[in-house]
């Protein structure tokens, strides 16, 4: 069972991510034994929401947007990386490709995976698997959703 | 398609719609700010964020048009918020046009239609030209502590630099919030700090790792002194520290890990990021250096903000609202309707028990239970109705945008004054109101408000005023659109009506002012011979009237030549459930909405006189035109007492109650707007005592019928029925296609005995009866507007 916290101020993006991850039973395998894992998505509508939720449960992965009101994604990433309790959690940024500076800062602060918006369901799943397996990567923006599109590993 | 992804798609539409509406509001505020010359950067950033979010959504959900538009807009807005482009009226115009287009695009997307949108292409070209390609060389600003820069988004960094460049002081506010009440605490802090400057960012520090509270470092730029800020924020438990401004040797930021492999070219045009000179190469121009200590430091005020109660009532935390599909509420409302029917049946059983002298103990218990049941149903209904309510402000915002656009097109200056935007109405009514109100707004600007020169000639202020008011009145909501323009040209209205054969010259002479004004609602009558580009006054007013009537509302017009026009729309607050009077005609039952019922009285058939070829009776000194529903619907007229049916003993002979000959009156509330009284539709009042339910047809008086006096606006019409069954809350369901075209029925409803009753559309019926009526001077029951 992998628990994922999705921090995003857009409810539709949260719903999209939930649909992409929860509708893929057994998609996520972790570790060498390749046991299929269930995914549970928990939604946070703001940085503050995330701060409220983090101490209340264990998460394997936090997926966060950068541009959010009040507490931005960068501040959240730093908070997680500096806290005793959540330091080990995998961190993934979903943000627009164009905000180069934000991306660079996010990675410098210790995010493991960067996924550019807009992304396809496949790209998202791949990025999540990467992050849950403790690796880091950056995924470039993909064409709008189409069947069978695969994200490009590495990025601009 | 799985259910989860369908849900996500639903969410996309409702969120996008919400964002677009918010965008409209922000633009109006920006418009105001631009005029006043002080634009709040937060506001521009809000607009940017809205478009940015839309772009992201459109990308995810494959809404290409929305993507393209958002992409172009985002560039423009980014230039605006980064201060590379000045906010000017032409730029605002582009933004307003974009909001309108968003709405259209969403509609087309939702319906899945494929249709060309030339206006979109046009706007895109304009936007493309309009963004004058920012130079992209951000002026090298002050040196800022890299550990702080590391967590600022690009925009926050720009704001920080701008503020420093303008010579504002920088402060660190440290405060601890309880996580449970952080939203209120934060709102309060924002509201308090706002007048003193700009909050750049919030940093959770992670100090005192505690699961229930969080410590924040807040970076704020302000012209105020540290003392002033301390004083202002002390009551919130905020610790204020001024950040030193001293020249230091800039430190380099560790270079971020750069990707090695180039991205494959994406089909999405992504703009190249503006070239930013690396920090280390920047010159220290201002000598400002900001150090931002972090981590668990001193000054740990573990004061937590108490949950506030007072004046932030309107700022509801987003986390506490739930979006619900209106159709789900409809389903719930249907259940309530069904429950109401059960409740009524229960009451009938109780009545029977009382009369049948059954076990009194049992009857009493049952009666108590029944009362509880009734109370809970009422609460349930009220609860659901409240959930369906949305503020009229949603429509008013759109109207304000339209007003702005139209007044610019017509080159007239108009000041729009809005009151009562918080008045709440059923969501479905709000949806249906948009078009009629839009049309009236057009009329007011196009035909009401005169040109500047003309206004000056007649000694009016050069700027026209349109007042848009909303307020609640009992179970109704009243919306007024009032302009101080030229008013209606009644002579030309009459001329037009005579020319088109709507009225005869003789009739014209006897018409009251109000009746003449009502000619504006006759299809195709316009006082403007040349219909302008926007709308001919009168053209479309008939449609407006029809649409309002569909919602169970009435529209009223008042106008003084040279002074102005006031259109008043009165609507029921909800469409979901109506209280109705159930009547019998022949062996059919009909429901008449109680909102249109003034009273019900005995009718002595012998007292009917024929006036000007119409049946009429005299009621308390006034002439009342009557209409035999049996004849109207081609049912056999009953001259003897109605047979037993429907509700058992209701129609059976009963002990004589002297007060029954007095007019049955519903619980009343006086209504000036209507010039009539209407009953409170909620909560349900059992039809006991003086209610008509107990005054069923009496066998002894075969020639006796009832007249139900219906009032719509200022017109009254007596509907002749055989008997009154009782009052009931009914859920109106639409009619099938076969009956769709009969205008006098609003729908059908199921009664407690499982029979179906047709619900009369009182406004339509009154309209129908008066449409070709001789223009007899009828005495109206209500005061006239002017």
XYZ file of N, CA and C in Angstrom, chain A residues 8-13 15-19 22-23 43 45-46 48-49 51-53 55-56 65-76 78-79 82-86 95-109 117-120 138 140-145 149-156, chain B residues 2-5 7-8 11-12 15 49 52-53 55-57 59-62 74 81 147-157 177 179-183 186 190 201-206 209-212 214 216 254 256-264 266-268 270-273 276 279 292 294 318-319 323:
456
model
N -2.310 20.459 -4.294
C -2.636 21.130 -5.549
C -3.845 21.999 -5.261
N -3.813 23.264 -5.666
C -4.989 24.093 -5.354
C -6.124 23.925 -6.355
N -5.867 23.200 -7.427
C -6.952 22.958 -8.385
C -7.604 21.608 -8.119
N -8.887 21.642 -7.819
C -9.565 20.387 -7.480
C -9.639 19.451 -8.686
N -9.694 20.037 -9.875
C -9.781 19.195 -11.068
C -8.465 18.453 -11.304
N -7.343 19.136 -11.062
C -6.054 18.466 -11.219
C -5.938 17.345 -10.179
N -8.360 15.673 -8.898
C -9.255 14.581 -9.329
C -8.601 13.781 -10.457
N -7.929 14.496 -11.349
C -7.258 13.855 -12.486
C -6.169 12.906 -11.977
N -5.385 13.417 -11.029
C -4.293 12.600 -10.492
C -4.858 11.383 -9.758
N -5.913 11.619 -8.978
C -6.533 10.503 -8.258
C -7.023 9.433 -9.242
N -7.696 9.896 -10.293
C -8.223 8.948 -11.280
C -7.081 8.170 -11.927
N -5.510 5.808 -8.925
C -6.342 4.807 -8.248
C -6.991 3.839 -9.213
N -7.068 4.239 -10.485
C -7.663 3.329 -11.463
C -6.635 2.383 -12.059
N -5.863 14.040 -0.662
C -5.785 15.341 -1.319
C -5.606 16.485 -0.318
N -5.654 20.750 -0.466
C -6.009 21.844 -1.379
C -5.059 23.029 -1.264
N -4.138 22.986 -0.317
C -3.201 24.103 -0.163
C -2.011 23.628 0.642
N -1.119 24.757 3.425
C -1.543 24.630 4.826
C -2.254 23.305 5.075
N -3.088 22.946 4.103
C -3.765 21.658 4.208
C -2.736 20.535 4.346
N 0.285 20.756 5.498
C 0.916 20.803 6.821
C 0.011 20.177 7.870
N -1.288 20.326 7.649
C -2.259 19.742 8.574
C -2.253 18.221 8.450
N -2.143 17.751 7.208
C -2.273 16.314 6.968
C -0.983 15.540 7.258
N 1.426 15.483 9.575
C 1.683 14.818 10.861
C 0.660 13.727 11.181
N -0.445 13.720 10.464
C -1.537 12.806 10.822
C -1.426 11.429 10.172
N 2.335 20.930 -6.363
C 2.405 22.000 -7.353
C 3.360 23.050 -6.777
N 3.859 23.946 -7.599
C 4.737 24.999 -7.077
C 3.946 26.268 -6.788
N 3.202 26.717 -7.805
C 2.517 27.993 -7.668
C 1.202 27.854 -6.920
N 1.261 28.045 -5.624
C 0.036 28.006 -4.832
C 0.025 29.249 -3.955
N -1.155 29.715 -3.590
C -1.199 30.894 -2.735
C -0.628 30.591 -1.346
N -0.199 31.632 -0.663
C 0.338 31.547 0.694
C 1.630 30.715 0.770
N 1.490 29.427 1.064
C 2.692 28.605 1.131
C 2.898 27.980 -0.241
N 3.978 28.329 -0.910
C 4.182 27.737 -2.231
C 4.833 26.360 -2.111
N 4.893 25.660 -3.234
C 5.407 24.291 -3.220
C 6.852 24.202 -2.762
N 7.634 25.232 -3.102
C 9.044 25.218 -2.703
C 9.169 25.241 -1.188
N 8.355 26.082 -0.572
C 8.412 26.187 0.887
C 7.995 24.869 1.539
N 7.018 24.226 0.911
C 6.550 22.942 1.435
C 7.673 21.903 1.325
N 10.888 22.407 1.232
C 11.936 22.644 2.215
C 11.478 22.200 3.610
N 10.235 22.483 3.910
C 9.692 22.099 5.210
C 9.798 20.587 5.408
N 13.430 19.378 5.811
C 14.102 19.794 7.033
C 13.473 19.218 8.288
N 12.334 18.561 8.127
C 11.674 18.071 9.330
C 12.178 16.672 9.654
N 12.353 16.418 10.926
C 12.814 15.128 11.418
C 11.934 14.025 10.855
N 10.663 14.253 10.962
C 9.687 13.200 10.766
C 9.465 12.797 9.301
N 9.466 13.777 8.415
C 9.068 13.466 7.041
C 10.238 13.443 6.067
N 4.610 20.845 -12.244
C 4.521 22.286 -12.491
C 4.722 22.540 -13.973
N 4.505 23.779 -14.356
C 4.652 24.054 -15.789
C 6.108 24.062 -16.192
N 6.307 23.647 -17.425
C 7.635 23.567 -18.000
C 8.320 24.938 -18.007
N 7.506 25.980 -18.231
C 8.091 27.291 -18.509
C 8.772 27.913 -17.287
N 8.301 27.521 -16.104
C 8.877 28.164 -14.924
C 10.204 27.510 -14.581
N 11.188 27.822 -15.375
C 12.511 27.197 -15.276
C 13.114 27.375 -13.886
N 13.015 28.598 -13.409
C 13.613 28.927 -12.124
C 12.977 28.107 -10.998
N 11.641 28.015 -11.068
C 10.931 27.287 -10.025
C 11.347 25.819 -10.020
N 11.505 25.270 -11.231
C 11.886 23.866 -11.344
C 13.265 23.654 -10.730
N 14.175 24.518 -11.129
C 15.548 24.381 -10.643
C 15.590 24.489 -9.120
N 14.824 25.437 -8.587
C 14.837 25.623 -7.134
C 14.238 24.419 -6.423
N 13.181 23.896 -7.012
C 12.531 22.740 -6.404
C 13.491 21.565 -6.302
N 14.238 21.347 -7.384
C 15.168 20.221 -7.387
C 16.317 20.488 -6.413
N 16.747 21.760 -6.368
C 17.835 22.100 -5.454
C 17.411 21.877 -4.003
N 16.139 22.050 -3.727
C 15.654 21.897 -2.351
C 15.444 20.432 -1.979
N 3.758 19.946 -16.441
C 2.354 19.997 -16.888
C 2.340 20.515 -18.308
N 1.442 20.140 -19.148
C 0.446 19.093 -18.920
C 1.071 17.707 -19.115
N 0.576 16.747 -18.372
C 1.144 15.405 -18.495
C 0.033 14.409 -18.815
N 0.435 13.295 -19.370
C -0.552 12.258 -19.656
C -0.665 11.343 -18.440
N 13.464 13.667 -14.334
C 12.652 14.814 -14.745
C 11.918 14.441 -16.013
N 9.668 15.784 -19.167
C 9.260 16.990 -19.901
C 7.760 16.971 -20.141
N 7.261 18.126 -20.501
C 5.835 18.220 -20.815
C 5.538 17.362 -22.018
N 4.355 16.811 -22.000
C 3.984 15.927 -23.081
C 2.867 16.556 -23.881
N 2.626 15.966 -25.014
C 1.473 16.423 -25.797
C 0.233 16.211 -24.954
N -0.838 16.934 -25.240
C -2.075 16.716 -24.500
C -2.463 15.246 -24.565
N -3.248 14.816 -23.599
C -3.541 13.389 -23.457
C -3.870 12.707 -24.769
N 0.790 7.538 -25.300
C 1.912 8.466 -25.295
C 2.859 8.091 -24.166
N 4.118 8.166 -24.412
C 5.065 7.872 -23.340
C 5.876 9.116 -23.064
N 6.124 9.372 -21.811
C 6.901 10.556 -21.470
C 8.366 10.340 -21.811
N 9.039 11.412 -22.040
C 10.465 11.279 -22.311
C 11.190 11.382 -20.988
N 12.085 10.462 -20.759
C 12.879 10.544 -19.540
C 13.899 11.646 -19.723
N 14.344 12.167 -18.639
C 15.267 13.294 -18.745
C 14.462 14.457 -19.241
N 15.078 15.590 -19.430
C 14.274 16.715 -19.873
C 15.129 17.813 -20.427
N 14.488 18.956 -20.630
C 15.162 20.050 -21.311
C 16.419 20.426 -20.582
N -13.646 5.422 -17.018
C -14.023 4.907 -15.721
C -14.765 5.989 -14.963
N -15.406 5.574 -13.891
C -16.161 6.560 -13.127
C -15.245 7.630 -12.549
N -14.056 7.211 -12.086
C -13.134 8.187 -11.504
C -12.744 9.253 -12.519
N -12.493 8.819 -13.757
C -12.071 9.833 -14.722
C -13.256 10.659 -15.200
N -15.579 11.528 -13.164
C -15.725 12.469 -12.066
C -14.702 13.596 -12.230
N -13.505 13.205 -12.654
C -12.461 14.205 -12.840
C -12.876 15.203 -13.918
N -15.415 17.533 -12.609
C -14.710 18.464 -11.733
C -14.027 19.540 -12.564
N -13.508 19.132 -13.704
C -12.843 20.080 -14.603
C -13.824 21.178 -15.016
N -14.894 23.352 -11.972
C -13.833 24.223 -11.474
C -13.510 25.326 -12.479
N -2.830 33.853 -11.837
C -2.949 32.484 -11.317
C -4.180 31.780 -11.865
N -3.418 30.781 -15.300
C -2.401 29.739 -15.230
C -3.061 28.391 -14.893
N -3.965 28.430 -13.929
C -4.665 27.203 -13.557
C -5.505 26.689 -14.715
N -4.980 27.111 -17.800
C -4.094 26.555 -18.816
C -3.718 25.125 -18.443
N -3.377 24.952 -17.162
C -3.005 23.623 -16.704
C -4.143 22.634 -16.884
N -5.341 23.069 -16.506
C -6.515 22.192 -16.619
C -6.775 21.829 -18.064
N -4.787 21.759 -20.489
C -3.773 20.842 -20.983
C -4.078 19.410 -20.573
N -4.462 19.250 -19.306
C -4.732 17.903 -18.802
C -5.944 17.289 -19.467
N -6.975 18.113 -19.664
C -8.235 17.551 -20.131
C -8.429 17.716 -21.646
N -7.333 18.100 -22.306
C -7.377 18.132 -23.770
C -8.323 19.155 -24.360
N -1.685 34.125 -20.592
C -0.729 33.958 -19.507
C 0.526 34.794 -19.772
N 2.311 41.258 -14.430
C 2.636 41.109 -13.009
C 4.117 41.324 -12.749
N 19.547 31.697 0.653
C 18.721 30.679 1.307
C 17.260 31.104 1.287
N 17.057 32.401 1.181
C 15.689 32.879 1.073
C 15.222 32.715 -0.376
N 16.098 33.123 -1.303
C 15.744 33.010 -2.716
C 15.366 31.582 -3.076
N 16.013 30.647 -2.420
C 15.815 29.245 -2.772
C 14.361 28.807 -2.674
N 13.590 29.477 -1.849
C 12.204 29.024 -1.700
C 11.197 30.009 -2.299
N 11.688 31.028 -2.997
C 10.730 31.974 -3.602
C 10.433 31.535 -5.026
N 9.179 31.640 -5.406
C 8.881 31.408 -6.814
C 9.343 32.656 -7.560
N 9.425 32.510 -8.855
C 9.896 33.612 -9.674
C 9.122 34.899 -9.401
N 7.816 34.744 -9.273
C 6.974 35.912 -9.063
C 7.249 36.547 -7.700
N 7.359 35.714 -6.689
C 7.619 36.242 -5.351
C 8.933 37.000 -5.338
N 9.913 36.460 -6.054
C 11.216 37.118 -6.121
C 11.072 38.504 -6.762
N 0.560 29.184 14.632
C -0.873 28.935 14.458
C -1.224 27.524 14.896
N -3.024 24.373 13.879
C -3.383 23.879 12.544
C -4.891 23.862 12.329
N -5.607 23.588 13.380
C -7.060 23.464 13.230
C -7.707 24.783 12.825
N -7.130 25.888 13.295
C -7.783 27.174 13.027
C -6.903 28.071 12.171
N -5.987 27.455 11.440
C -5.010 28.253 10.706
C -5.663 29.141 9.652
N -6.743 28.661 9.043
C -7.382 29.462 7.995
C -7.886 30.785 8.536
N -5.014 33.032 9.662
C -4.297 33.609 8.535
C -5.105 34.728 7.894
N -3.867 38.491 7.504
C -3.807 39.157 6.200
C -4.569 40.470 6.227
N 5.778 36.242 1.193
C 5.645 34.788 1.254
C 5.509 34.300 2.696
N 5.107 33.072 2.829
C 4.955 32.423 4.142
C 5.858 31.208 4.166
N 6.647 31.093 5.204
C 7.526 29.936 5.313
C 7.233 29.152 6.569
N 6.814 27.921 6.441
C 6.688 27.112 7.648
C 8.099 26.786 8.134
N 8.378 26.988 9.423
C 9.756 26.819 9.882
C 10.061 25.409 10.372
N 9.032 24.708 10.794
C 9.307 23.367 11.314
C 9.836 23.404 12.734
N 8.650 20.932 16.595
C 7.877 19.932 15.850
C 6.705 19.428 16.672
N 5.549 19.929 16.335
C 4.374 19.603 17.136
C 3.242 19.389 16.139
N 2.489 18.354 16.379
C 1.526 17.935 15.360
C 0.315 18.848 15.270
N 0.117 19.689 16.279
C -1.110 20.475 16.281
C -0.915 21.927 15.888
N 1.800 25.073 13.986
C 2.886 25.287 13.041
C 3.402 26.704 13.220
N 5.197 29.929 11.549
C 5.441 30.495 10.229
C 6.353 31.698 10.333
N 24.087 27.484 -5.026
C 24.588 26.270 -5.676
C 23.810 26.057 -6.964
N 21.706 24.570 -9.727
C 20.781 23.442 -9.701
C 21.261 22.372 -10.661
N 20.941 21.133 -10.362
C 21.346 20.051 -11.281
C 20.696 20.282 -12.635
N 21.521 20.413 -13.655
C 20.932 20.663 -14.966
C 20.747 19.359 -15.706
N 19.631 19.210 -16.345
C 19.388 17.984 -17.112
C 20.390 17.879 -18.253
N 20.776 16.679 -18.574
C 21.784 16.519 -19.597
C 21.169 16.283 -20.964
N 20.109 15.501 -20.979
C 19.518 15.190 -22.290
C 18.473 16.220 -22.644
N 18.495 16.671 -23.881
C 17.482 17.646 -24.295
C 16.111 16.986 -24.366
N 15.117 17.758 -24.097
C 13.761 17.214 -24.176
C 13.396 16.984 -25.625
N 12.550 16.007 -25.843
C 12.116 15.832 -27.229
C 11.120 16.947 -27.526
N 8.213 19.073 -27.970
C 6.825 18.774 -27.638
C 5.920 19.524 -28.589
N 4.743 18.998 -28.754
C 3.801 19.644 -29.674
C 3.188 20.856 -29.009
N 3.528 21.041 -27.754
C 3.000 22.192 -27.021
C 3.981 23.329 -27.117
N 5.999 25.847 -25.866
C 6.305 26.441 -24.566
C 7.256 27.596 -24.797
N 6.944 28.717 -24.223
C 7.793 29.870 -24.445
C 9.141 29.641 -23.781
N 10.172 30.160 -24.400
C 11.478 30.068 -23.759
C 11.463 30.953 -22.540
N 12.017 30.481 -21.455
C 12.024 31.323 -20.264
C 12.844 32.582 -20.527
N 17.557 35.157 -17.646
C 17.808 35.871 -16.394
C 19.312 35.806 -16.147
N 22.520 35.093 -10.647
C 22.603 35.947 -9.472
C 24.004 36.454 -9.175
N 17.711 36.114 6.107
C 16.438 35.606 6.603
C 16.705 34.422 7.504
N 16.486 31.333 9.817
C 15.398 30.370 9.842
C 15.693 29.245 10.814
N -11.974 27.739 2.130
C -12.274 26.895 0.983
C -12.428 25.444 1.387
N -11.660 25.080 2.403
C -11.645 23.680 2.794
C -12.985 23.234 3.357
N -18.711 21.183 -3.278
C -19.463 21.459 -4.499
C -20.391 20.295 -4.778
